[in-house]
Amino acid sequence: MPTSSEDLRNLAIIGGQGTGKTSLVEAFFYQAKLINKMGSVAQGNTLSDYDQIEKKRGFSINPSLFHLPWRDHKINLLDGPGFTDFIPRIRALLRVAETVLMVVTPSTLTGSETRKAWQYAREEKAFPLIFLNKMDEEIVDFSELTFRIEKEFSSLCLPLQIPITSDKSFLGVVDLIGVRGKVYEEGKAKEVKIPKDLEEEVKKFRKKLLEAVAETDDTLIEKYLEREELTEAEIKKGLRDGISSHTFTPLLFGSATKNVGIDLLLDAVVDFLPSPQLKESAEKESPSALVFQTLLEAHLGELNLFKVFSGALSSGTTVYNSTKRTDEKIGQIYLMQGNSREETPRIVAGDIGAVAKLKNTDTGDVLCTRENPVTLPPLQFPEPNTSIALKPKGEKDEKKMSMALAKLVKVDPLLKIEMDKESGQAILSGTGEVHLEIMIDRLKTEFNVEVQTEQPKVPYRETITSSTEAQGRYKRQTGGHGQYGDVWLRVRPLPRGEGFKFVNKIKGGVVPSRYIPSVEKGVKEALTKGILASYRLVDLEVTLFDGTYHPVDSSDIAFHIAASIGLKKAIEQAKPILLEPIVELEVEVPDEFLGDANGDLNSRRGKILEVESSREKQKIRAIVPLAELHNYSTSLRSITQGRGAFAKKFSHYERVPDEIAQRIIAQTKKSN
Ligand SMILES: Nc1nc2c(ncn2[C@@H]2O[C@H](COP(=O)(O)OP(=O)(O)OP(=O)(O)O)[C@@H](O)[C@H]2O)c(=O)[nH]1
Ligand SMILES: [Mg+2]
């Protein structure tokens, strides 16, 4: 257990899908002798992918938290997901981890997920190490590989090692700092002489390393120029300085599943990456902590993961949630080891822990004290861009479904659920079709809720295209007291987006003023259901300009009904049309996919507004009917080999082309 934050490292393990992050956690635990057999993702018995659905799918969905002792240091490990739909979740991890282990493999170097992960790490100014995993899979040319890495990561990448291979297998690495060869058998390291055929490369890359390191400090430069050599201690200090100033990024090589180079990787984490930097000693400061993730744990319920930024957070105390502006009682605090945990009395500044069952606190909230309220910038996640409508299979599933969804939304910051009042549909939105598919799977397996899915209904509208007048008359004679209302209405189209206007032009009390509100109500009611396909009527003005009444038989209800009748008649004569929602899309694609992406938008009745070029990327701004956007995220992904991204927002309503309108109207008639 470390005594000071100096000996602490908060390390987010990030990178593209399947690069070996979860397997690395396994290898780390094995190296630290916390387990004596490594689990494997294929067998579904890893420490990190413990969730049923993660096991089933074979990839990580939820980030998980571990802590690992290594050479009198404590390393907090956060294993992030790499699959496209889930990768935005690592943004939360990068807010609490100062340092990242960017895991790549020779074949994932240019992948979109790798780029995304690296971009997030840069945005959060994390201090990175790059680990080239799966070196056992194929023998790659080392110089060419480092050249490609440097190009891809647009950063000065410094190999700290050179891979040792024989025939077709990867054996170990030459450490360029101490110039020692290390090969591995069953995860055990053995020192070896530098192989003859690597001598040239060792020389070349060691020179590059020494030069880069020397440049971090004037005294080091002098020494280096004098003797063309630096001591191990000097190199290590230079590496620390260079990483802390974002001057270069060290590169290490190995294999998680074959346990090659893992000890050196852990050494590099404690030797070269910075500890959490704290302003004062933790003891003196008042506490502040950020809840960066919420987990749903069997038997325990919700568990909030948090990082303490100042002071300490202790079990049994009351703190202030400055995000929700309310007090919060801190229950039992834990240290996490994936899905198992150990109780701890408190967590001090720099460190990461978990607390059970907070009442008022959600992901992204800040905990502090009322006396010293602290605010932190909110966690940022992309807006969901893919939606599906859910219907419970059985009546009894309805309540269960909404409760289960509320829980899922709490633990997944990329997920949103909304009741669409108009269609009555529950709309689940997320970052892609796979994301939503997995959530539906979770509903079934974890909450025993079965749902049917359907496309979210498009909120069409109806409007009129000409002005006209019509009479609405309601007369009933039943026994003694009758019902009588009579109005004349004029309707006129309004420009798009103006909604509805009611004008009263009654003169001389031909419709007594006490009945006017009922007329307006009757009109409004008739507007909720258009005559073409029962969609709401918008963008029109209705003027009440004439009518008659009966001193005894007239009533509010009679005028209400008369107005509804009159409006329907007027609409029928006023050449009604269907309107559809148009969304504005911002689509980002690499150069080479611009043509296909544009073509796809055209086939969706889209109109390209502009194309803006930036470094290797094209940003297309387009407007597209919402009705044509089904499966857009999947389609864009396949067009761009996963490298496209898009955001959408509502823009305006437009007339539906006649042929399509006929189809929609026919469909509504059929389903009614
Ligand atoms: N040959 C080889 N296979 C590896 C190595 N590391 C991981 N794998 C395999 O690669 C696959 C993916 O590994 P994971 O550890 O799940 O990768 P991940 O980065 O956690 O994947 P996501 O969670 O989906 O982002 C598994 O089948 C692993 O057994 C390695 O060093 N060598
Ligand atoms: Mg994983």
mmCIF file of C-alpha atoms in Angstrom, residues 29 53 63 112 145 198 227 337 345 368 372 463 488 496 501 512 538 544 553 561 578 581 608 617 633 659:
data_model
loop_
_atom_site.group_PDB
_atom_site.id
_atom_site.type_symbol
_atom_site.label_atom_id
_atom_site.label_comp_id
_atom_site.label_asym_id
_atom_site.label_seq_id
_atom_site.Cartn_x
_atom_site.Cartn_y
_atom_site.Cartn_z
ATOM 1 C CA PHE A 29 -2.342 -9.470 -12.251
ATOM 2 C CA ILE A 53 -23.035 -9.794 -21.838
ATOM 3 C CA PRO A 63 -15.056 0.223 -18.008
ATOM 4 C CA SER A 112 -10.879 4.520 -36.494
ATOM 5 C CA LEU A 145 6.514 -0.325 -37.739
ATOM 6 C CA LEU A 198 19.993 -6.502 -33.740
ATOM 7 C CA ARG A 227 30.546 11.767 -23.731
ATOM 8 C CA GLN A 337 -10.981 -5.242 -8.020
ATOM 9 C CA PRO A 345 -12.482 3.597 5.679
ATOM 10 C CA CYS A 368 -17.523 18.305 -1.679
ATOM 11 C CA ASN A 372 -16.052 24.740 0.275
ATOM 12 C CA THR A 463 -50.983 21.890 -43.088
ATOM 13 C CA TRP A 488 -68.115 30.737 -39.731
ATOM 14 C CA ARG A 496 -43.347 27.160 -41.893
ATOM 15 C CA LYS A 501 -52.992 31.524 -34.615
ATOM 16 C CA PRO A 512 -71.545 36.165 -27.601
ATOM 17 C CA VAL A 538 -49.707 23.300 -38.040
ATOM 18 C CA LEU A 544 -63.807 33.336 -36.423
ATOM 19 C CA ASP A 553 -80.136 26.433 -26.456
ATOM 20 C CA ILE A 561 -68.543 21.046 -31.399
ATOM 21 C CA LEU A 578 -48.268 16.416 -45.403
ATOM 22 C CA PRO A 581 -39.308 16.722 -40.244
ATOM 23 C CA ILE A 608 -25.712 18.657 -49.411
ATOM 24 C CA LYS A 617 -11.160 14.854 -43.276
ATOM 25 C CA SER A 633 -25.068 4.789 -38.368
ATOM 26 C CA GLU A 659 -45.739 10.202 -54.275
#
